[in-house]
Amino acid sequence: MAIPYKKQLLRKEAVFRDPVHNYVHVQHRVILDLINSKEFQRLRRIKQLGTSSFTFHGAEHSRFSHSLGVYEITRRICDIFQRNYSKEKIGDEGWDDAERLVALCAALLHDAGHGPYSHTFEHIFHTDHEAITVAILTSPETEVYQILNRVEVGFPEKVASVITKTYPNPQVVQMISSQIDADRMDYLLRDAYFTGTEYGTFDLTRILRVIRPYKGGITFAMNGMHAVEDYIVSRYQMYVQVYFHPTSRGMEVVLEHLLNRAHELYQEDKKIFQNHSQLLLPFLKEKFSLEEYLRLDDGVLNTYFNHWIEEADPILNDLAKRFLNRKPLKSCQFDPASQQPLVKEMQKIVETAGFNPTYYTAINSSFDLPYDFYRPKSGKHRTQIELQQKDGTLIELSKVSQLVSALAGQGQGDNRFYFPKEMVDQSLQDNYDLFGETYQSFANHIHNGALIE
Ligand code: NI
């Protein structure tokens, strides 16, 4: 009798060489088929970190390599659970290896719906990568759906429910999505590797040694506390040093204004974009199909920006140039509680100097970025990191770790006011003449110490 598709193992396991995990091991036919699907291959063309590569030039890695990494960590966790904590071994609290394939598929596909420059794109065009991931998994026209559906009827929906966190087994859900999951563990290590920030790394081998299942999800052995602490500290470092970097955000602001300008112009004159930006039209119209969404990637957008530098609209072409040639807006930190009036005044000065403040200034808060610190008090019970004590009871990490409690207690993050670099560039004598006193008063706000650069 033929072996059912879901049980088919490759005659010889496939491996993908990976700089973070050394090898990514693929044993199931289903997983290899998913990797080879066109929707998954698209992820090669989307950078994991978007505009961060303008600050850290090594950070050109793709969502494809991150997705393989999340799969690999999940696979290792399944192996450890099956070896040491199976239901047969430890009873009810244990791992049921029948869940392996659904966990592996969800891990591999968890970011399938990300688009180019995801965070910014979503903001302007009101798309939602998680909803699109679910659509890719459950729409009969996708290759991903067809592969998952061959496993068994209802399997695509099952995998999708892990992504939406409604899958009944919390162990599977928390492997992919919790405060210390395969997704975060991979992107922290991978982003640290490709940005070159060595302090962003932590001891994955040790964490995998102390991770264990329990009835309500996933926990860590008490003697693994220091490895988990180290993970939290790395996470903190990566947020402060990489994800919240003011220059990357300055590029993100340029991108956001550029896409916004295109959106605005389209309302006035539909022809502009019909010549050279066809794949973007459905999004400018805000009416798009899944197929149209899957045509987009970083290369498509960058090509369009390249066309826009020749467009007549001065704001569109200037912002496109600033983006392609890496001219981020500059910024200073401010306190929204007391310094709003000052920021308003500075906005006016930027306008007097000839810049449209809608497109050349911005308020940007790191709290709005898709990354988050570990904040045990704000989260629900199931989003905390818990350690398992000798008597089997669980205790939240910051209650036993002074290091984590010190980091978790702070309201980290910042609010920044963004403006054109020309406003403070003393070396540009032309600008000095151009702005005259205006320039002086703007620069004084920053240089007299009212705001922090
Ligand atoms: Ni991810």
Coordinates of C-alpha atoms and ligand atoms in Angstrom, one line a residue:
M1 CA 0.0 0.0 0.0
A2 CA 1.2 3.5 -0.8
I3 CA 2.4 5.6 2.1
P4 CA 0.0 8.5 2.7
Y5 CA 1.4 11.9 1.7
K6 CA 1.6 13.2 5.2
K7 CA 3.8 10.3 6.3
Q8 CA 6.1 10.4 3.3
L9 CA 9.7 11.0 4.3
L10 CA 12.4 11.9 1.8
R11 CA 14.5 8.9 0.9
K12 CA 17.5 11.0 1.9
E13 CA 17.0 14.1 4.0
A14 CA 17.4 17.4 2.3
V15 CA 19.6 20.1 3.9
F16 CA 19.9 23.8 3.4
R17 CA 23.2 25.4 4.5
D18 CA 22.5 28.2 6.9
P19 CA 24.9 30.7 8.6
V20 CA 22.9 30.7 11.8
H21 CA 21.8 27.1 12.3
N22 CA 24.6 25.5 10.2
Y23 CA 22.1 23.1 8.5
V24 CA 18.4 23.2 8.2
H25 CA 17.2 19.6 7.9
V26 CA 14.2 18.6 5.9
Q27 CA 12.8 15.1 6.3
H28 CA 9.2 15.4 5.2
R29 CA 8.1 15.5 1.5
V30 CA 5.4 18.0 2.5
I31 CA 8.0 20.5 3.8
L32 CA 10.2 20.3 0.8
D33 CA 7.2 20.8 -1.5
L34 CA 6.2 23.8 0.5
I35 CA 9.7 25.3 0.3
N36 CA 9.5 24.8 -3.5
S37 CA 6.1 26.4 -3.8
K38 CA 6.0 29.8 -5.7
E39 CA 4.4 31.6 -2.7
F40 CA 7.3 30.5 -0.4
Q41 CA 10.0 31.3 -3.1
R42 CA 8.6 34.8 -3.2
L43 CA 10.0 35.4 0.3
R44 CA 13.5 35.3 -1.2
R45 CA 12.7 38.6 -2.7
I46 CA 11.6 40.3 0.5
K47 CA 14.2 41.6 3.0
Q48 CA 13.6 40.6 6.6
L49 CA 14.6 43.9 8.0
G50 CA 13.3 46.4 5.4
T51 CA 15.0 49.8 5.9
S52 CA 17.5 48.6 8.6
S53 CA 19.9 47.7 5.8
F54 CA 20.4 51.4 5.2
T55 CA 22.0 51.5 8.7
F56 CA 23.5 48.0 8.9
H57 CA 24.5 47.2 5.3
G58 CA 25.0 43.5 6.0
A59 CA 21.3 43.2 6.9
E60 CA 20.1 42.1 3.4
H61 CA 18.8 38.7 4.5
S62 CA 15.4 37.6 3.4
R63 CA 12.2 36.4 4.9
F64 CA 13.0 33.1 3.1
S65 CA 16.0 32.4 5.3
H66 CA 14.2 33.5 8.4
S67 CA 11.3 31.2 7.7
L68 CA 13.6 28.3 7.1
G69 CA 15.3 29.2 10.5
V70 CA 12.0 29.2 12.3
Y71 CA 11.2 25.8 10.8
E72 CA 14.6 24.4 11.9
I73 CA 14.2 25.6 15.5
T74 CA 10.7 24.2 15.7
R75 CA 12.0 20.9 14.3
R76 CA 14.7 20.7 17.0
I77 CA 12.1 21.5 19.7
C78 CA 9.9 18.7 18.4
D79 CA 12.8 16.3 18.4
I80 CA 13.7 17.2 22.0
F81 CA 10.1 17.0 23.1
Q82 CA 9.6 13.6 21.5
R83 CA 12.9 12.2 22.9
N84 CA 12.5 13.5 26.5
Y85 CA 9.0 14.6 27.1
S86 CA 6.6 12.5 25.0
K87 CA 3.1 11.7 26.3
E88 CA 4.2 8.0 26.5
K89 CA 7.0 9.1 28.9
I90 CA 5.6 11.8 31.1
G91 CA 1.8 11.4 30.5
D92 CA -0.7 14.1 30.1
E93 CA 1.7 17.1 30.3
G94 CA 3.8 15.6 27.5
W95 CA 4.2 16.1 23.8
D96 CA 2.1 14.3 21.2
D97 CA 4.3 13.8 18.1
A98 CA 1.2 13.6 15.9
E99 CA 1.3 17.4 16.2
R100 CA 4.8 17.6 14.6
L101 CA 3.7 18.2 11.0
V102 CA 1.2 20.9 11.8
A103 CA 3.8 22.7 14.0
L104 CA 6.5 22.4 11.2
C105 CA 4.2 23.7 8.5
A106 CA 3.0 26.6 10.7
A107 CA 6.6 27.5 11.5
L108 CA 7.7 27.4 7.9
L109 CA 4.7 29.5 6.7
H110 CA 4.2 31.9 9.6
D111 CA 5.4 34.9 7.6
A112 CA 4.2 33.9 4.1
G113 CA 1.9 36.9 3.9
H114 CA 4.6 39.6 4.4
G115 CA 4.9 42.0 1.6
P116 CA 7.7 44.4 0.6
Y117 CA 8.7 46.9 3.4
S118 CA 5.9 45.3 5.3
H119 CA 5.3 47.6 8.2
T120 CA 5.2 50.8 6.1
F121 CA 3.3 49.3 3.2
E122 CA 0.6 48.0 5.6
H123 CA 0.3 51.4 7.2
I124 CA -0.3 53.2 3.9
F125 CA -2.4 50.6 1.9
H126 CA -4.2 49.0 4.8
T127 CA -3.1 45.5 4.1
D128 CA -2.7 42.9 6.9
H129 CA 0.1 40.4 6.6
E130 CA -1.4 37.9 9.1
A131 CA -4.8 37.9 7.3
I132 CA -2.9 37.4 4.0
T133 CA -0.8 34.5 5.5
V134 CA -4.2 32.9 6.4
A135 CA -5.5 33.6 2.9
I136 CA -2.3 32.0 1.3
L137 CA -2.8 28.9 3.4
T138 CA -6.6 28.5 2.8
S139 CA -7.2 29.7 -0.8
P140 CA -7.6 26.9 -3.2
E141 CA -5.7 28.7 -6.0
T142 CA -2.3 28.8 -4.1
E143 CA 0.3 26.0 -4.4
V144 CA 0.7 26.2 -0.6
Y145 CA -3.0 25.3 -0.2
Q146 CA -2.8 22.5 -2.7
I147 CA 0.2 20.9 -0.9
L148 CA -1.4 21.3 2.5
N149 CA -4.7 19.9 1.3
R150 CA -3.0 16.8 0.1
V151 CA -2.0 16.0 3.7
E152 CA -5.6 15.7 4.7
V153 CA -8.9 17.5 4.3
G154 CA -9.0 20.5 6.7
F155 CA -5.2 20.5 7.2
P156 CA -4.8 24.0 5.6
E157 CA -7.3 25.4 8.0
K158 CA -5.6 23.6 10.9
V159 CA -2.2 25.2 10.1
A160 CA -3.9 28.6 9.7
S161 CA -5.4 28.3 13.1
V162 CA -1.9 28.0 14.6
I163 CA -1.1 31.3 13.0
T164 CA -4.2 32.9 14.4
K165 CA -3.5 31.3 17.8
T166 CA -6.9 29.4 17.9
Y167 CA -5.4 25.9 17.5
P168 CA -6.5 23.9 20.5
N169 CA -3.0 22.6 21.5
P170 CA -1.2 25.5 23.3
Q171 CA 2.2 23.7 23.0
V172 CA 2.1 24.1 19.2
V173 CA 0.8 27.7 19.3
Q174 CA 3.5 28.7 21.8
M175 CA 6.3 27.1 19.8
I176 CA 5.5 29.6 17.0
S177 CA 4.2 32.5 19.0
S178 CA 5.0 33.4 22.5
Q179 CA 7.5 35.5 24.4
I180 CA 10.2 33.0 23.7
D181 CA 9.3 31.2 20.5
A182 CA 11.0 29.8 17.4
D183 CA 10.1 33.0 15.5
R184 CA 11.8 35.4 17.9
M185 CA 14.7 33.1 18.6
D186 CA 15.5 32.9 14.9
Y187 CA 15.1 36.5 14.0
L188 CA 17.1 37.7 17.0
L189 CA 20.0 35.4 16.1
R190 CA 19.7 36.0 12.4
D191 CA 19.4 39.8 12.6
A192 CA 22.4 39.9 15.1
Y193 CA 24.4 37.8 12.6
F194 CA 23.6 39.9 9.5
T195 CA 23.8 43.3 11.2
G196 CA 27.1 42.3 12.8
T197 CA 25.9 43.1 16.4
E198 CA 27.5 40.3 18.4
Y199 CA 25.9 41.3 21.7
G200 CA 22.5 40.3 20.1
T201 CA 23.3 36.6 20.3
F202 CA 22.4 34.2 23.0
D203 CA 22.9 30.5 23.8
L204 CA 20.2 28.7 21.7
T205 CA 21.7 25.3 22.4
R206 CA 21.3 25.8 26.1
I207 CA 17.7 27.1 25.7
L208 CA 16.8 24.1 23.7
R209 CA 18.3 22.0 26.5
V210 CA 16.0 23.5 29.2
I211 CA 12.8 24.0 27.1
R212 CA 9.9 21.6 28.0
P213 CA 6.2 21.1 27.4
Y214 CA 3.5 21.2 30.1
K215 CA -0.3 21.0 29.8
G216 CA -0.7 24.7 29.3
G217 CA 2.1 25.3 26.8
I218 CA 5.8 25.6 27.0
T219 CA 8.0 26.4 30.0
F220 CA 11.7 26.3 30.9
A221 CA 13.5 24.3 33.7
M222 CA 14.5 26.5 36.6
N223 CA 18.2 25.6 36.1
G224 CA 17.9 27.2 32.7
M225 CA 17.1 30.6 34.1
H226 CA 20.4 32.2 33.1
A227 CA 20.1 31.1 29.5
V228 CA 16.7 32.7 29.4
E229 CA 17.9 35.8 31.1
D230 CA 20.6 36.1 28.4
Y231 CA 17.9 35.8 25.7
I232 CA 16.0 38.7 27.3
V233 CA 19.1 40.9 27.5
S234 CA 20.0 40.1 23.8
R235 CA 16.4 41.0 22.9
Y236 CA 16.7 44.3 24.7
Q237 CA 20.0 45.0 23.0
M238 CA 18.6 44.3 19.5
Y239 CA 15.6 46.6 20.1
V240 CA 17.6 49.5 21.4
Q241 CA 20.6 49.1 19.0
V242 CA 19.0 47.8 15.8
Y243 CA 15.2 47.8 15.5
F244 CA 14.7 51.3 17.1
H245 CA 17.7 52.8 15.3
P246 CA 16.9 56.5 14.5
T247 CA 18.5 56.3 11.0
S248 CA 16.5 53.3 9.9
R249 CA 13.4 55.0 11.1
G250 CA 14.4 58.1 9.2
M251 CA 14.4 56.0 6.0
E252 CA 11.1 54.4 7.0
V253 CA 9.6 57.9 7.3
V254 CA 10.9 58.8 3.8
L255 CA 9.4 55.6 2.4
E256 CA 6.1 56.2 4.2
H257 CA 5.8 59.8 2.9
L258 CA 6.8 58.6 -0.6
L259 CA 4.1 55.9 -0.7
N260 CA 1.6 58.4 0.8
R261 CA 2.5 61.0 -1.9
A262 CA 1.9 58.3 -4.6
H263 CA -1.4 57.5 -3.0
E264 CA -2.4 61.2 -2.9
L265 CA -1.4 61.8 -6.5
Y266 CA -3.3 58.8 -7.7
Q267 CA -6.5 60.3 -6.4
E268 CA -5.9 63.5 -8.5
D269 CA -4.4 61.9 -11.7
K270 CA -4.8 58.2 -12.3
K271 CA -2.6 58.3 -15.4
I272 CA 0.7 58.9 -13.7
F273 CA 1.1 55.4 -12.4
Q274 CA -0.5 53.5 -15.3
N275 CA 2.6 53.8 -17.5
H276 CA 5.2 52.3 -15.2
S277 CA 3.7 51.1 -11.9
Q278 CA 1.0 48.7 -13.0
L279 CA 1.5 46.1 -10.2
L280 CA 0.9 48.9 -7.6
L281 CA -2.4 50.1 -9.1
P282 CA -4.6 47.7 -7.2
F283 CA -3.1 49.0 -3.9
L284 CA -3.5 52.7 -5.0
K285 CA -7.1 51.8 -5.6
E286 CA -7.2 49.9 -2.3
K287 CA -8.9 46.9 -4.1
F288 CA -6.6 44.0 -4.6
S289 CA -6.7 40.2 -5.0
L290 CA -4.4 37.7 -3.4
E291 CA -2.8 37.0 -6.7
E292 CA -2.1 40.8 -7.2
Y293 CA -0.6 40.9 -3.7
L294 CA 1.7 38.0 -4.4
R295 CA 3.2 39.8 -7.4
L296 CA 4.8 42.5 -5.2
D297 CA 8.3 42.3 -3.7
D298 CA 11.1 44.6 -2.8
G299 CA 12.5 44.6 -6.4
V300 CA 9.1 45.7 -7.9
L301 CA 8.8 48.6 -5.5
N302 CA 12.4 49.7 -5.9
T303 CA 12.0 49.7 -9.7
Y304 CA 8.9 51.9 -9.4
F305 CA 10.7 54.3 -7.2
N306 CA 13.4 54.5 -9.9
H307 CA 10.7 55.5 -12.4
W308 CA 9.2 58.1 -10.0
I309 CA 12.5 60.1 -9.9
E310 CA 11.5 61.2 -13.4
E311 CA 8.0 62.2 -12.6
A312 CA 6.9 65.9 -12.7
D313 CA 5.6 66.0 -9.2
P314 CA 8.5 67.6 -7.2
I315 CA 7.6 65.9 -3.9
L316 CA 7.2 62.4 -5.5
N317 CA 10.5 62.7 -7.4
D318 CA 12.4 64.2 -4.5
L319 CA 11.3 61.6 -2.0
A320 CA 12.0 58.8 -4.4
K321 CA 15.5 60.1 -4.8
R322 CA 16.0 60.5 -1.1
F323 CA 14.9 56.8 -0.6
L324 CA 17.0 55.3 -3.4
N325 CA 20.1 57.4 -2.5
R326 CA 19.7 56.9 1.2
K327 CA 19.0 60.4 2.4
P328 CA 17.1 59.8 5.7
L329 CA 15.3 62.5 7.5
K330 CA 17.1 63.6 10.6
S331 CA 15.6 63.5 14.0
C332 CA 15.6 64.6 17.6
Q333 CA 14.0 63.0 20.6
F334 CA 11.2 64.9 22.4
D335 CA 8.9 64.4 25.3
P336 CA 5.3 64.3 24.1
A337 CA 4.0 65.4 27.5
S338 CA 5.8 68.7 27.6
Q339 CA 7.3 69.5 24.2
Q340 CA 4.4 69.3 21.7
P341 CA 4.4 73.1 21.3
L342 CA 8.1 73.2 20.6
V343 CA 7.7 70.5 17.9
K344 CA 4.8 72.5 16.4
E345 CA 7.0 75.5 16.2
M346 CA 9.8 73.6 14.5
Q347 CA 7.3 72.2 12.0
K348 CA 6.4 75.8 11.1
I349 CA 10.1 76.7 10.6
V350 CA 10.5 73.7 8.3
E351 CA 7.5 75.0 6.3
T352 CA 8.9 78.5 6.2
A353 CA 12.1 77.1 4.8
G354 CA 10.1 75.7 1.9
F355 CA 9.4 72.1 2.8
N356 CA 5.8 70.8 2.9
P357 CA 5.6 69.6 6.6
T358 CA 3.2 66.7 5.6
Y359 CA 6.0 65.1 3.5
Y360 CA 9.1 66.4 5.2
T361 CA 8.4 66.1 8.9
A362 CA 7.1 63.3 11.1
I363 CA 6.5 62.2 14.6
N364 CA 7.8 58.6 15.0
S365 CA 7.4 56.5 18.1
S366 CA 9.4 53.3 18.7
F367 CA 6.3 52.1 20.5
D368 CA 4.6 51.8 17.1
L369 CA 7.2 49.5 15.7
P370 CA 6.4 45.8 15.3
Y371 CA 8.9 44.9 18.0
D372 CA 8.3 44.8 21.7
F373 CA 10.3 44.4 24.9
Y374 CA 9.5 41.8 27.4
R375 CA 6.9 43.4 29.6
P376 CA 5.6 40.7 32.0
K377 CA 3.1 43.0 33.7
S378 CA 1.3 44.2 30.7
G379 CA 0.8 40.8 29.1
K380 CA -1.7 38.1 29.7
H381 CA -0.7 35.1 31.6
R382 CA 0.0 33.0 28.6
T383 CA 2.3 35.6 27.0
Q384 CA 4.7 35.5 30.0
I385 CA 7.9 33.5 30.3
E386 CA 7.5 31.0 33.0
L387 CA 10.1 28.7 34.7
Q388 CA 9.2 25.3 36.2
Q389 CA 10.3 24.9 39.8
K390 CA 11.3 21.6 41.4
D391 CA 7.8 20.9 42.7
G392 CA 6.4 21.4 39.2
T393 CA 4.7 24.8 39.8
L394 CA 5.5 27.7 37.4
I395 CA 6.9 31.1 38.3
E396 CA 7.1 34.1 36.0
L397 CA 10.7 35.0 35.1
S398 CA 11.0 38.5 36.4
K399 CA 9.9 37.3 39.9
V400 CA 13.1 35.3 40.2
S401 CA 15.5 37.2 38.0
Q402 CA 16.6 40.6 39.2
L403 CA 18.2 41.3 35.8
V404 CA 15.0 40.7 33.9
S405 CA 12.9 42.6 36.5
A406 CA 15.3 45.6 36.1
L407 CA 14.9 45.5 32.3
A408 CA 11.1 44.8 32.4
G409 CA 10.4 47.7 34.8
Q410 CA 11.4 50.5 32.4
G411 CA 9.3 52.2 29.8
Q412 CA 11.9 51.9 27.1
G413 CA 11.5 53.4 23.6
D414 CA 11.4 56.9 22.4
N415 CA 9.5 59.6 20.5
R416 CA 11.2 61.4 17.7
F417 CA 10.6 64.4 15.6
Y418 CA 11.9 64.0 12.0
F419 CA 12.8 66.9 9.7
P420 CA 15.0 67.4 6.6
K421 CA 18.7 67.2 7.3
E422 CA 19.1 70.5 5.4
M423 CA 17.6 72.3 8.5
V424 CA 20.7 71.6 10.6
D425 CA 23.4 71.1 8.0
Q426 CA 25.9 73.9 8.8
S427 CA 28.2 72.8 6.1
L428 CA 25.7 73.7 3.4
Q429 CA 26.4 77.4 3.2
D430 CA 23.7 77.7 0.5
N431 CA 21.1 76.5 2.9
Y432 CA 22.3 78.9 5.5
D433 CA 21.8 81.8 3.1
L434 CA 18.5 80.4 2.0
F435 CA 17.0 80.0 5.4
G436 CA 18.8 82.9 7.1
E437 CA 17.3 83.5 10.5
T438 CA 14.8 80.7 10.1
Y439 CA 17.7 78.2 10.0
Q440 CA 19.2 79.8 13.1
S441 CA 16.1 79.5 15.2
F442 CA 15.6 75.9 14.2
A443 CA 19.1 74.9 14.9
N444 CA 19.0 76.7 18.3
H445 CA 16.1 74.6 19.5
I446 CA 18.3 71.6 19.1
H447 CA 21.7 73.0 20.0
N448 CA 20.6 74.8 23.1
G449 CA 19.7 71.5 24.6
A450 CA 15.9 71.7 24.6
L451 CA 15.8 68.6 22.5
I452 CA 18.2 65.7 22.3
E453 CA 19.6 64.8 18.9
Ligands
NI1 NI 8.8 35.7 11.7

